[in-house]
Short mmCIF file of C-alpha atoms in Angstrom, two decimals:
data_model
loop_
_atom_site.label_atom_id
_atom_site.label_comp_id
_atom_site.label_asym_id
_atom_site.label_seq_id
_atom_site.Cartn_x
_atom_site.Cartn_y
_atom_site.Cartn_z
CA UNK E 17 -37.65 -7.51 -3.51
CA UNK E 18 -37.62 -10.71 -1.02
CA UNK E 19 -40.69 -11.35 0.93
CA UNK E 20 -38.87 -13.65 3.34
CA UNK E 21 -37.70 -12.67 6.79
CA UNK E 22 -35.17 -14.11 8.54
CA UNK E 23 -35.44 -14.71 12.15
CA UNK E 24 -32.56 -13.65 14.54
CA UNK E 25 -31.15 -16.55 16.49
CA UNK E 26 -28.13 -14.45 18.01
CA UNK E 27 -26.45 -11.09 17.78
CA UNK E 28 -25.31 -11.08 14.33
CA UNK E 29 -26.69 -14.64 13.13
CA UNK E 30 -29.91 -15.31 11.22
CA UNK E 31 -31.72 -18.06 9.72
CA UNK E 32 -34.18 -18.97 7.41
CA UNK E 33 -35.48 -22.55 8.08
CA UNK E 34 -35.37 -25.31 5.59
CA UNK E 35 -38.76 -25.89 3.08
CA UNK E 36 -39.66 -29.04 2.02
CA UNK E 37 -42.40 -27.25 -0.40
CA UNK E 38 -40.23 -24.32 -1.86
CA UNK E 39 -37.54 -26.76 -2.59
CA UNK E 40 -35.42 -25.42 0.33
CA UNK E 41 -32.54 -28.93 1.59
CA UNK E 42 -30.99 -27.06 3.98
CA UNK E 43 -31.74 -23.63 6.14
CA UNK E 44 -30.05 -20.32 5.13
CA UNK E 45 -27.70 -18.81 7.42
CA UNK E 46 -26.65 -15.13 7.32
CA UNK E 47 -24.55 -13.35 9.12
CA UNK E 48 -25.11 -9.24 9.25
CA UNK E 49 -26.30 -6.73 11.76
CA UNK E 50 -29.82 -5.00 11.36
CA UNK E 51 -28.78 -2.34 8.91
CA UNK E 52 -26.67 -4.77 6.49
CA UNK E 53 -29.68 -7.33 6.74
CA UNK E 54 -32.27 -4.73 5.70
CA UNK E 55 -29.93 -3.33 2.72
CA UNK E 56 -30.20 -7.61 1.58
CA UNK E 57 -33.88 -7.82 2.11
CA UNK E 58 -34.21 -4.62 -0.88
CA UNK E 59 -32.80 -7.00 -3.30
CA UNK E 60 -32.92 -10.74 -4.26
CA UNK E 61 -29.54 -11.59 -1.92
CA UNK E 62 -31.77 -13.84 0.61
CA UNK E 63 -34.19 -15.36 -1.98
CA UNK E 64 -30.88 -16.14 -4.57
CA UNK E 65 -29.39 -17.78 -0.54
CA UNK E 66 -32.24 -19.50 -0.29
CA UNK E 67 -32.46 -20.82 -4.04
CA UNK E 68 -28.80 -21.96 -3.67
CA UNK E 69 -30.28 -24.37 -0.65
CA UNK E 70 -32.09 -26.56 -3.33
CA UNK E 71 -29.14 -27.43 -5.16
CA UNK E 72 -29.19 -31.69 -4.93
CA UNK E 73 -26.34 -32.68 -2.90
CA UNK E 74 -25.57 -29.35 -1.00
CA UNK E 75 -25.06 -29.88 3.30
CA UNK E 76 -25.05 -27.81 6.04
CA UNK E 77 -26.63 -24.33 4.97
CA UNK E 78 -26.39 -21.88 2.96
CA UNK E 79 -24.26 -19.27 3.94
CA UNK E 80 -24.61 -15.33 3.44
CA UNK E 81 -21.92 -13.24 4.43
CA UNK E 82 -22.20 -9.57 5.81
CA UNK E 83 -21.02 -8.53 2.38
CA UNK E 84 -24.11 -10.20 0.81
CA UNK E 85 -25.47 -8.68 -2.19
CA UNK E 86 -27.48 -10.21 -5.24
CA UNK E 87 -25.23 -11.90 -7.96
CA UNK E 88 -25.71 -14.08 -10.97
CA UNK E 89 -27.97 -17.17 -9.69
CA UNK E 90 -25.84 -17.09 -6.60
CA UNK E 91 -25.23 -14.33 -4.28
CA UNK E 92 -21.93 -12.47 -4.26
CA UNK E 93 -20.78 -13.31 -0.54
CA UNK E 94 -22.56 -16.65 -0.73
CA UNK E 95 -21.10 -19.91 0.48
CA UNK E 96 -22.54 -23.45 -0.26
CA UNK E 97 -20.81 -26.44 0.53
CA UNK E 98 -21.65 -30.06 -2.14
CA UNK E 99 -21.05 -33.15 -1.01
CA UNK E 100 -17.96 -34.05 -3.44
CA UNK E 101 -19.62 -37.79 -4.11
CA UNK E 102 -23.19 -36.74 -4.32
CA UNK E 103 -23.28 -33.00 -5.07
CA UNK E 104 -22.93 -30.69 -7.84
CA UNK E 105 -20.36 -27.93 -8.86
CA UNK E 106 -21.35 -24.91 -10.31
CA UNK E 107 -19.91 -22.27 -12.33
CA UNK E 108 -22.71 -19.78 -11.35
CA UNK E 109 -21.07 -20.67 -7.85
CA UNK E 110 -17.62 -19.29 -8.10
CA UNK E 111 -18.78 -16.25 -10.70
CA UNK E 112 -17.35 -14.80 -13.62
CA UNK E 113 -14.04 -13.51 -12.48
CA UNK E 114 -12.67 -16.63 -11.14
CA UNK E 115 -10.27 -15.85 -8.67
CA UNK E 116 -10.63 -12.50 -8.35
CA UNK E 117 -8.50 -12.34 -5.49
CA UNK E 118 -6.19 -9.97 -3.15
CA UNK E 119 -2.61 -9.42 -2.43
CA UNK E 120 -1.14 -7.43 -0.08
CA UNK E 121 2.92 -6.17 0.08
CA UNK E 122 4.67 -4.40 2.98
CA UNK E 123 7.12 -2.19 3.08
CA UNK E 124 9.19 -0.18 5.31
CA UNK E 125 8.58 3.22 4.26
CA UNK E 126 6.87 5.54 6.68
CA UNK E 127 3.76 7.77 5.58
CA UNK E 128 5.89 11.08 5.83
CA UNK E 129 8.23 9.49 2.86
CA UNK E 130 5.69 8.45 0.73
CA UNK E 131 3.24 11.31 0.79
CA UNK E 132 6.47 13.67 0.02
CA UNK E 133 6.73 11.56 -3.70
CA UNK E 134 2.79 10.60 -3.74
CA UNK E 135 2.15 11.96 -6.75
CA UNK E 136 5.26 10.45 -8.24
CA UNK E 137 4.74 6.76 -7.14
CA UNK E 138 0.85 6.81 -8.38
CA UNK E 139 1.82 8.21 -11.76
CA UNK E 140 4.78 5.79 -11.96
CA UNK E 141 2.97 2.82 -11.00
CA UNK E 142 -0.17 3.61 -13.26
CA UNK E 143 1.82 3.65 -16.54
CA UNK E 144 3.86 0.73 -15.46
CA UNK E 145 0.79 -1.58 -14.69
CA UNK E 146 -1.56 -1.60 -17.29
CA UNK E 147 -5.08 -1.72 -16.57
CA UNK E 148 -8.69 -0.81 -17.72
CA UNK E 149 -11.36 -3.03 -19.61
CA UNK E 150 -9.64 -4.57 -22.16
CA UNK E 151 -6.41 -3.85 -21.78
CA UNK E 152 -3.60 -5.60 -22.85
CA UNK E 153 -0.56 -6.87 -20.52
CA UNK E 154 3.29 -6.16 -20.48
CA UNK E 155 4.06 -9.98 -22.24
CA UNK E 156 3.29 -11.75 -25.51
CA UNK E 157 2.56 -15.48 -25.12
CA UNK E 158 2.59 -17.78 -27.61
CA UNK E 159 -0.07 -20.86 -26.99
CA UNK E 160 2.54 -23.02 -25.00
CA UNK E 161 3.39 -20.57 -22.98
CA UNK E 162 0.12 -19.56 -22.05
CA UNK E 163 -0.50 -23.28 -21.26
CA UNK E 164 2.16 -23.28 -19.13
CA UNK E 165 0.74 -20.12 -17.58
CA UNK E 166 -2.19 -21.87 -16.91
CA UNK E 167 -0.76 -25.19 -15.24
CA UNK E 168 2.02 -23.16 -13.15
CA UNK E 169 0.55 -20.40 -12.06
CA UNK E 170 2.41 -18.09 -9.39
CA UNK E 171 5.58 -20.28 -10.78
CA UNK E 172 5.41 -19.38 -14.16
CA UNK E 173 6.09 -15.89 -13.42
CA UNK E 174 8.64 -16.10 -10.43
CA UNK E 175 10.46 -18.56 -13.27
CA UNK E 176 10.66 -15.81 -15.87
CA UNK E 177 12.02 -13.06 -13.35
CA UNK E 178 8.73 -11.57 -11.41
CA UNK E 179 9.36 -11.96 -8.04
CA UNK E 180 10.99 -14.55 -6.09
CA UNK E 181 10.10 -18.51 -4.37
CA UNK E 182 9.71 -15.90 -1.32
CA UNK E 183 6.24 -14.94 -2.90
CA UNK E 184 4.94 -18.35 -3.46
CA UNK E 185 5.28 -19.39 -0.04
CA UNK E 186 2.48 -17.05 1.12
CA UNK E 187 -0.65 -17.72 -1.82
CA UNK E 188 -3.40 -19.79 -1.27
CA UNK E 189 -2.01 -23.25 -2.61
CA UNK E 190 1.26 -21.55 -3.02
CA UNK E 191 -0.17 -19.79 -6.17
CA UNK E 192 -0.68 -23.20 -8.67
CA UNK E 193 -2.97 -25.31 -7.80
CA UNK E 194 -2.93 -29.06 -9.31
CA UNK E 195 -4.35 -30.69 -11.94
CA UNK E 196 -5.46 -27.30 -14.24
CA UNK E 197 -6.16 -28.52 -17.68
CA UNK E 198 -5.31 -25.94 -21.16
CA UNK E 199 -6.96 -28.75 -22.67
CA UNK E 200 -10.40 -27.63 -21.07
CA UNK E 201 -10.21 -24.15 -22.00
CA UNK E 202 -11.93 -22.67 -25.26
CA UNK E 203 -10.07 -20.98 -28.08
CA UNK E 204 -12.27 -18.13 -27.19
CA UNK E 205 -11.12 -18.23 -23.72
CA UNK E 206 -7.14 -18.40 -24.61
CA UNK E 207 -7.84 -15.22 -27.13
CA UNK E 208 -9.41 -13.22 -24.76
CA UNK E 209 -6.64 -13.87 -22.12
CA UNK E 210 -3.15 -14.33 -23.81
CA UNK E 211 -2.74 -10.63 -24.43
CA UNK E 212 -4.27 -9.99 -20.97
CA UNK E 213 -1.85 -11.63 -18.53
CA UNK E 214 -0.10 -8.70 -16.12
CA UNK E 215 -2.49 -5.97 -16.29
CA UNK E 216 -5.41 -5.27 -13.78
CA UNK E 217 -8.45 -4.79 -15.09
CA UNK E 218 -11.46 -2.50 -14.70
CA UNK E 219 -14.51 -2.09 -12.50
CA UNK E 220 -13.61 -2.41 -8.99
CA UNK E 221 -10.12 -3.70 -9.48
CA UNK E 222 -7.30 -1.41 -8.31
CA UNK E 223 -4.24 -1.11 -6.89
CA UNK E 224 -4.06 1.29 -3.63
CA UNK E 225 -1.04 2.38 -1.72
CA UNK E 226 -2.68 2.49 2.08
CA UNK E 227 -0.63 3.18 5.32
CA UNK E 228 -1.17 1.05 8.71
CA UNK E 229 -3.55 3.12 10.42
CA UNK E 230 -4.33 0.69 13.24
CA UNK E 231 -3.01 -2.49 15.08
CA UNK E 232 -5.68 -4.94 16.35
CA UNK E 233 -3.51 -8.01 17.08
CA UNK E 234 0.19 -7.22 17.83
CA UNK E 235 1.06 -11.28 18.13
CA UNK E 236 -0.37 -11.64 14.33
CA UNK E 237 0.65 -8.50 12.93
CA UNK E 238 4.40 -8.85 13.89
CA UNK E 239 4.43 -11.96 12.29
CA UNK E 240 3.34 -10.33 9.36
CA UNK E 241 5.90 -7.80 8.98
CA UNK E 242 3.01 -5.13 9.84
CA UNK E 243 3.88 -1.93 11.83
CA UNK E 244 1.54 1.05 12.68
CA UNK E 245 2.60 4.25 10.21
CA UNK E 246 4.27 2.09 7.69
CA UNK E 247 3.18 2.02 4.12
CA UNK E 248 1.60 -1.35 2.33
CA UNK E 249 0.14 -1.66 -1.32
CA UNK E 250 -2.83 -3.62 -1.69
CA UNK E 251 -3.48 -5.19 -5.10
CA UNK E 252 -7.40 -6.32 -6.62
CA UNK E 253 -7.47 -8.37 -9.92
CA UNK E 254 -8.34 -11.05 -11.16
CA UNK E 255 -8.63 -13.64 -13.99
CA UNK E 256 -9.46 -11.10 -16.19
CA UNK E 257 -11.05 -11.88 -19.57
CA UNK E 258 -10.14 -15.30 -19.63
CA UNK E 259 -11.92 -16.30 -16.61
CA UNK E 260 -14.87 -14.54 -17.61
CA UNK E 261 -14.96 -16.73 -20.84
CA UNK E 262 -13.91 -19.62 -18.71
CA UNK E 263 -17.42 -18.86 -16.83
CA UNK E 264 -19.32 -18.24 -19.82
CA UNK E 265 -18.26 -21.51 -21.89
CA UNK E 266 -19.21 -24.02 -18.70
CA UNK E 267 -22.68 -22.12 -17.74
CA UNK E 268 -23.98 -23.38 -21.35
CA UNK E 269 -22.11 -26.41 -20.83
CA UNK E 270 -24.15 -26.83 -17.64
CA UNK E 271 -27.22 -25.43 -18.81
CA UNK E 272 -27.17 -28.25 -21.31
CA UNK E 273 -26.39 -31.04 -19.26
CA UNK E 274 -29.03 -30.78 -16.26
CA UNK E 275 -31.74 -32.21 -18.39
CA UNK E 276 -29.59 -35.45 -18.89
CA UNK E 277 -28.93 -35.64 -15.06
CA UNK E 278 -32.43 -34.87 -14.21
CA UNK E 279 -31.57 -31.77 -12.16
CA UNK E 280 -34.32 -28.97 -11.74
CA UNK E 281 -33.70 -25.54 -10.14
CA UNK E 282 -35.85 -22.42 -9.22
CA UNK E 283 -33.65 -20.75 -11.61
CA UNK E 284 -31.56 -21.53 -14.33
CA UNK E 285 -28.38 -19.43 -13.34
CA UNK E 286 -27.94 -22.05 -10.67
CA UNK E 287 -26.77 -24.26 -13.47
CA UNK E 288 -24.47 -26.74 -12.48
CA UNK E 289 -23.64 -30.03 -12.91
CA UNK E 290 -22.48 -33.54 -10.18
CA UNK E 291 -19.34 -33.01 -9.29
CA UNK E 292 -17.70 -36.11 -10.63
CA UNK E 293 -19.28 -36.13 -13.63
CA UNK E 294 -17.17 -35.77 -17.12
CA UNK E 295 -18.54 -31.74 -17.50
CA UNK E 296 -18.23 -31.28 -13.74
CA UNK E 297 -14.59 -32.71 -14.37
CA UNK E 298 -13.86 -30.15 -16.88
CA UNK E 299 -15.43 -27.57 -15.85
CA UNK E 300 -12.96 -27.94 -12.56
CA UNK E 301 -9.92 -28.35 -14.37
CA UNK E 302 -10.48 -25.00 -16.77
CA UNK E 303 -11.82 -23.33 -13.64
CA UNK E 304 -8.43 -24.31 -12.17
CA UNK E 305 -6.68 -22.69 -15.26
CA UNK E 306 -7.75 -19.45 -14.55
CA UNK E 307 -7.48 -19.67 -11.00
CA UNK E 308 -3.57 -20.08 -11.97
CA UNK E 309 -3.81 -17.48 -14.71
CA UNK E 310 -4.74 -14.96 -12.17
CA UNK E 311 -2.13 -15.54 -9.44
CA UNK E 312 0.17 -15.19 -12.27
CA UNK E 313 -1.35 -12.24 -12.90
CA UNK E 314 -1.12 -10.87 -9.41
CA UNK E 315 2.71 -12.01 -9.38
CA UNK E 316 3.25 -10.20 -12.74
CA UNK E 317 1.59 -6.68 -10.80
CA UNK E 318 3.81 -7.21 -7.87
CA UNK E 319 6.64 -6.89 -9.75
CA UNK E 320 6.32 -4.14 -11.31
CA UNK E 321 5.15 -2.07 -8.25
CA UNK E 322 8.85 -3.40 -6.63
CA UNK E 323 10.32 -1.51 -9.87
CA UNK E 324 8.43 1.36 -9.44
CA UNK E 325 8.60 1.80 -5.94
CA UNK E 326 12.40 0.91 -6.69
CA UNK E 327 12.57 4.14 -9.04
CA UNK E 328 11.13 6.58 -6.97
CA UNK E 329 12.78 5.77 -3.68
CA UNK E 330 16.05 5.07 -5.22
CA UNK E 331 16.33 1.89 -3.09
CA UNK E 332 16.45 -1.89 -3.67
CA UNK E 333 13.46 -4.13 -3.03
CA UNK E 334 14.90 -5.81 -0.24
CA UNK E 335 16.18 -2.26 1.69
CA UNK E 336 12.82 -1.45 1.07
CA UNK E 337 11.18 -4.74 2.49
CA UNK E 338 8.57 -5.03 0.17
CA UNK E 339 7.55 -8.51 0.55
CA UNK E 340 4.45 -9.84 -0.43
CA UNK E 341 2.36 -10.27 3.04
CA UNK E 342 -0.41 -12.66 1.53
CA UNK E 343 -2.67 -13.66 -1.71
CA UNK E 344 -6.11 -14.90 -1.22
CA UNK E 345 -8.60 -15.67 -3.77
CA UNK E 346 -12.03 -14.97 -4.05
CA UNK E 347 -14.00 -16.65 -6.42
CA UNK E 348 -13.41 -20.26 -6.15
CA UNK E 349 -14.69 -23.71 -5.29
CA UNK E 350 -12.32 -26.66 -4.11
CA UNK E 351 -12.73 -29.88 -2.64
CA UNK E 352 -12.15 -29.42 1.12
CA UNK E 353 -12.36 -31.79 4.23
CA UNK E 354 -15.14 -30.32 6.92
CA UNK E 355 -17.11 -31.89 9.36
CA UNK E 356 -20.96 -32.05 8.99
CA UNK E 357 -23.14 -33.23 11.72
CA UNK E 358 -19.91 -34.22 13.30
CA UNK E 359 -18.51 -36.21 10.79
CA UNK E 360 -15.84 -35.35 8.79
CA UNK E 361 -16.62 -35.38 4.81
CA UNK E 362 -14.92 -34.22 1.63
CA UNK E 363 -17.03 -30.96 -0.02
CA UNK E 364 -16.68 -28.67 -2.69
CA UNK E 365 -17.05 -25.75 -1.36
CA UNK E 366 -18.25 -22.80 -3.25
CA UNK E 367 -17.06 -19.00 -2.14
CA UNK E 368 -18.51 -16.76 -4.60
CA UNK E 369 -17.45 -13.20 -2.90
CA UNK E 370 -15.78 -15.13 -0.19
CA UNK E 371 -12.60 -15.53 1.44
CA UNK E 372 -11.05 -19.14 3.09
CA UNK E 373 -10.55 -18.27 6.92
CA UNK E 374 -9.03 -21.42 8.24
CA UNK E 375 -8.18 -21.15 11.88
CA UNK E 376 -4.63 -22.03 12.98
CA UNK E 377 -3.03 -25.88 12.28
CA UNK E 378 -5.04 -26.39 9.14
CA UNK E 379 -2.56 -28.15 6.43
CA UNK E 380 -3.43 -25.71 3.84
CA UNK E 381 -2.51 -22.81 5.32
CA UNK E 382 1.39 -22.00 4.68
CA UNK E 383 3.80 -22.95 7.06
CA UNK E 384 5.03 -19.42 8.20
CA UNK E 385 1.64 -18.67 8.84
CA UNK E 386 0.28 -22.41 10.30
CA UNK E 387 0.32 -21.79 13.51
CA UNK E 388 -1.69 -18.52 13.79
CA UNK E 389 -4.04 -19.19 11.64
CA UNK E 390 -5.37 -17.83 7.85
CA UNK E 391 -4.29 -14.00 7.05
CA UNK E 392 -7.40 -12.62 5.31
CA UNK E 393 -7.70 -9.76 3.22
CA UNK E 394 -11.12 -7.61 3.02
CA UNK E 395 -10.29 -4.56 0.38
CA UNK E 396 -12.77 -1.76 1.38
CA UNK E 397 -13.56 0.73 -1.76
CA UNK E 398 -11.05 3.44 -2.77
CA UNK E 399 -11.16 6.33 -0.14
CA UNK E 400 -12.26 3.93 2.73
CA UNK E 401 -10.31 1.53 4.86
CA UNK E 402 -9.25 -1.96 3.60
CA UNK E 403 -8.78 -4.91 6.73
CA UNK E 404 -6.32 -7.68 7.53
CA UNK E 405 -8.00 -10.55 9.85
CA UNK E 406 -7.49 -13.64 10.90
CA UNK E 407 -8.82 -17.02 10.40
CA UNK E 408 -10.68 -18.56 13.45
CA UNK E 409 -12.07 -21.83 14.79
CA UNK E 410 -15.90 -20.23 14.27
CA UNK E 411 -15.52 -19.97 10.92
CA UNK E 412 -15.53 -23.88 10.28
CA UNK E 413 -19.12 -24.27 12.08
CA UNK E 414 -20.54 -20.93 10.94
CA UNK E 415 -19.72 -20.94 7.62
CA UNK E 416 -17.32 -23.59 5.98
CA UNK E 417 -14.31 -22.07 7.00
CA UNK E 418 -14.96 -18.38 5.02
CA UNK E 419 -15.91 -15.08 5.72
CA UNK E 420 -16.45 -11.52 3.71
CA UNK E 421 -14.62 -10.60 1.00
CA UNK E 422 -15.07 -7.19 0.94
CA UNK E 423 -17.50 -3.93 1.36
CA UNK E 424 -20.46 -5.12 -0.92
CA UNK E 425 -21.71 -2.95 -3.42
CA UNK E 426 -25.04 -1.09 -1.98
CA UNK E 427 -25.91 1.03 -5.52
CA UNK E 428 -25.53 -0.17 -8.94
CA UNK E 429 -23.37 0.98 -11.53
CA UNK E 430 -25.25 3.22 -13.56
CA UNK E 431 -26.99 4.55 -10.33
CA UNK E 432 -23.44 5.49 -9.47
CA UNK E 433 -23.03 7.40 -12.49
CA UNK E 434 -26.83 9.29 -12.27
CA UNK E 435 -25.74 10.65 -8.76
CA UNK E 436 -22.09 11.28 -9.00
CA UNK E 437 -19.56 12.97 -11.13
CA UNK E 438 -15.76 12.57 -11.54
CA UNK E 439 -14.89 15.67 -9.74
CA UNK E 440 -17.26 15.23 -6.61
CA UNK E 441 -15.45 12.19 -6.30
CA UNK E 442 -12.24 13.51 -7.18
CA UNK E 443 -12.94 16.37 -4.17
CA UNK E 444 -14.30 13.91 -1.71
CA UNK E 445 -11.06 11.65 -2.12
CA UNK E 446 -8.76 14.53 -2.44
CA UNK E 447 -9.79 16.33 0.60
CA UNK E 448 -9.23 12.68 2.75
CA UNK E 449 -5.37 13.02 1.57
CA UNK E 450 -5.77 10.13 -1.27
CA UNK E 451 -4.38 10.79 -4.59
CA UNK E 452 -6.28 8.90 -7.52
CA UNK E 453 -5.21 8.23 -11.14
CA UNK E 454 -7.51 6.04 -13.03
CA UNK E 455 -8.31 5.54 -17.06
CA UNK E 456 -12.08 6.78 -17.40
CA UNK E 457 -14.45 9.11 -15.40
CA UNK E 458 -16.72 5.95 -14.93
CA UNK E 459 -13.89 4.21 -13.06
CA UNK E 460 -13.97 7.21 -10.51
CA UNK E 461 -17.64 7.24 -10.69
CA UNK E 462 -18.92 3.53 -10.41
CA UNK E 463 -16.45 2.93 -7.71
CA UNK E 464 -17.10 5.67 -5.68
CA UNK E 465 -17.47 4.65 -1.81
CA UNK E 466 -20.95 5.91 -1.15
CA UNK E 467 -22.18 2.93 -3.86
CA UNK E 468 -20.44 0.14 -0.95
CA UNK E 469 -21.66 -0.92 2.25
CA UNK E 470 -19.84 0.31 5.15
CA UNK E 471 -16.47 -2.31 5.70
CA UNK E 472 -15.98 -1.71 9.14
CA UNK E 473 -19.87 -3.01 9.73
CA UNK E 474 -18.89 -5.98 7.56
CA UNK E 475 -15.89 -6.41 9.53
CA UNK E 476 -17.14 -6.03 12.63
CA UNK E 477 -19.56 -9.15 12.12
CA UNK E 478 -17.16 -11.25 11.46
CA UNK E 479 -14.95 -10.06 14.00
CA UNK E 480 -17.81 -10.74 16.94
CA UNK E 481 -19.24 -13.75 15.23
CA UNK E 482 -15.29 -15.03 15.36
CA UNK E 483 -14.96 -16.03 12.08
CA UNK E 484 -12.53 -14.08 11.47
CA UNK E 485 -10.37 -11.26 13.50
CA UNK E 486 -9.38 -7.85 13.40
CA UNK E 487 -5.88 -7.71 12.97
CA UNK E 488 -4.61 -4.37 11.09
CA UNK E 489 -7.13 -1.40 9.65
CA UNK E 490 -5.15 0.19 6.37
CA UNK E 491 -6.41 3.44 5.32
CA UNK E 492 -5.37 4.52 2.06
CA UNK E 493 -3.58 7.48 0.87
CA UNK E 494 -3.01 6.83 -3.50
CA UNK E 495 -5.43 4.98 -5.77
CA UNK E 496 -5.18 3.51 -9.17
CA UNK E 497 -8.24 2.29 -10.92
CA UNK E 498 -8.77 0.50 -14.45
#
């Protein structure tokens, strides 16, 4: 339980101030309405927020997102921004499933089409994709191929036939970002990952066919290929086991190393490291690995909904129009150019549960895109509606250019399962239209939507704080969980 409050400075915005004596650099920001702030103040969200503030080297504040809800050492839907001379990196900062990340395709099909073969397309598309904890992907790789996996990322796949240079042009960084290192990566790691590569996982990974139940911006959503009744697929996955172990190996390696830099936390899953030091170094370039393995990954999954989708509608991909929309990534830290105090400065910024919402005429955000600003994707939880916004000038002095990466989960796992059973979740789902195939009961059960926060709430923050803006509400209609 915290003890702290947070005082409201403005609808939607509130703030704990900096404390010399608990260690506190900076002040905590967060950004929620009444009822999302209360559900953070029953766990340790706001004390892990304001924890993160005594990290040596951090700026700013640290952030909490309207998603906010306790994590390992950080919170998920935390944001802390290191000065990239000065400041630290840390694993515990980006999380376990690095790059756990969304993509989301569009199509031309209309709701009428798709609901007539429903059944059809989710059972085709859930034995074409594997997924579920564990579970092994479509490809063999032998160690060089992983490691070119690893350094290539989105290109590794579109090279060996998934997808086209169409896709690339709309990730974050294109889908490889430079200067990944195999070298960096454990044997451990590699094992747990090489059989892993094109399958999507388990928890609250899945892949959802939604239709466009609302436009919210008709400039941004045109240029996006979005229309009101059509059908989209939104795919949730990650790293997989390989950027768990990824995690893992660097929080000892961290762990180990503060005592020789003289670092001391208020708690040890803060572990990290200065940035440009040798195990900050590595720990960047493995980290960078698996941000690659999992937008090949993604890639892989995309594919092979095209084929299915292919199958049952008898048509092409491109009659069809099933082209990928965007790919952002979740779990993540990257050196980034902000200003601070009015002066501009290179960070590492850290979004653990976080999404990049650069406003319009930033240089990383892909041309086709540039001028309008970052397309963000916040999945909701199967059976409630998933959100495509947009990137806005706010977000750079609110919150280092990010905002909420999804729902939040509001009840734990094995709470989940003590209140809720397959078929009450089954029912609920089936009698909103949606059509769910997934591997195990506890799929159904830990994911069911009464264990999130409400999205629209979370969305609605950012949407008034203008970090980032509604665009497109998708509501979906099949699921298919791990």
């Amino acid at each position: 339980m915290s003890s702290i409050t947070p005082r409201k400075i403005v609808e939607n915005q509130y703030q704990i101030d900096a404390d010399s004596s608990l260690g506190m650099r900076v002040p905590v920001k967060i950004y929620a309405n009444e009822a999302l702030l209360e559900k953070m103040l029953t766990d340790r969200t706001i004390m892990q927020a304001r924890n993160v503030s005594s990290i040596p080297g951090i700026v700013g504040h640290s952030v909490v997102l309207p998603d906010g809800h306790e994590g390992y050492g950080f919170p998920v839907g935390g944001v802390a921004a290191m000065d990239a001379e000065e400041g630290m990196i840390s694993p515990g900062g980006v999380g376990y499933d690095i790059n756990c990340g969304v993509r989301l395709l569009r199509s031309n099909l209309t709701e009428d089409l798709v609901r007539s073969k429903l059944k059809d397309i989710v059972t085709d598309l859930f034995s074409s994709i594997p997924s579920g904890v564990g579970s092994k992907g479509a490809v063999k790789l032998s160690h060089s191929e992983l490691d070119e996996v690893l350094v290539n990322g989105v290109n590794w796949a579109i090279d060996h036939g998934y997808g086209s240079t169409n896709d690339s042009d709309v990730c974050e960084e294109n889908g490889q970002i430079k200067n990944a290192d195999p070298n960096k990566v454990s044997d451990k790691a590699r094992k747990r990952g090489a059989p892993q590569l094109g399958s999507l996982g388990s928890g609250n990974h899945f892949l959802e066919i939604q239709k466009v139940a609302e436009i919210h911006d008709e400039q941004a959503a045109e240029k996006m290929g979005i229309k009101e009744g059509t059908i989209t697929v939104l795919v949730h996955c990650g790293s997989r086991g390989f950027g768990h172990q990824v995690c893992s190996d660097y929080l000892r390696v961290a762990e180990q190393a503060m005592s020789k830099y003289n670092i001391t936390l208020p708690d040890r899953e803060l572990a990290c490291v200065p940035n440009t030091s040798e195990e900050g170094e590595s720990y960047r370039k493995a980290m960078f690995a698996a941000l690659n393995f999992a937008w090949s990954n993604r890639q892989m999954i995309t594919h092979w909904t095209r084929k299915s989708f292919e199958r049952v509608f008898n048509q092409s991909e491109s009659d069809l129009d099933m082209k990928l929309v965007y790919d952002v990534a979740h779990n993540i830290a990257k050196v980034e150019k902000h200003k601070v105090n009015g002066e501009e400065r290179k960070l590492v910024v850290h979004r653990k549960g976080a999404t990049r919402a650069f406003p319009a005429n930033r240089e990383e955000i892909p041309s086709k895109y540039r001028h309008l600003g970052q397309p963000v994707l916040v999945p909701g939880s199967m059976g409630t509606a998933s959100w495509i916004l947009l990137g806005q000038p706010n977000s750079m002095d609110l919150s280092f250019g990010s905002t909420a990466h999804g729902a939040g989960r509001t009840m734990s796992r094995s709470k989940a399962r003590k209140n809720y059973t397959e078929n009450d979740v089954k029912k609920s789902l089936n009698d909103k239209g949606i059509f769910i195939k997934a591997l195990t009961r506890d799929g159904v059960v830990e994911e069911t939507p009464q264990a999130y926060k409400d999205v629209d709430s979370v969305v609605n923050v950012s949407h008034n704080l203008g970090i980032a803006t509604k665009v497109a509400k998708l509501v979906p209609i099949g699921v298919i969980k791990g």
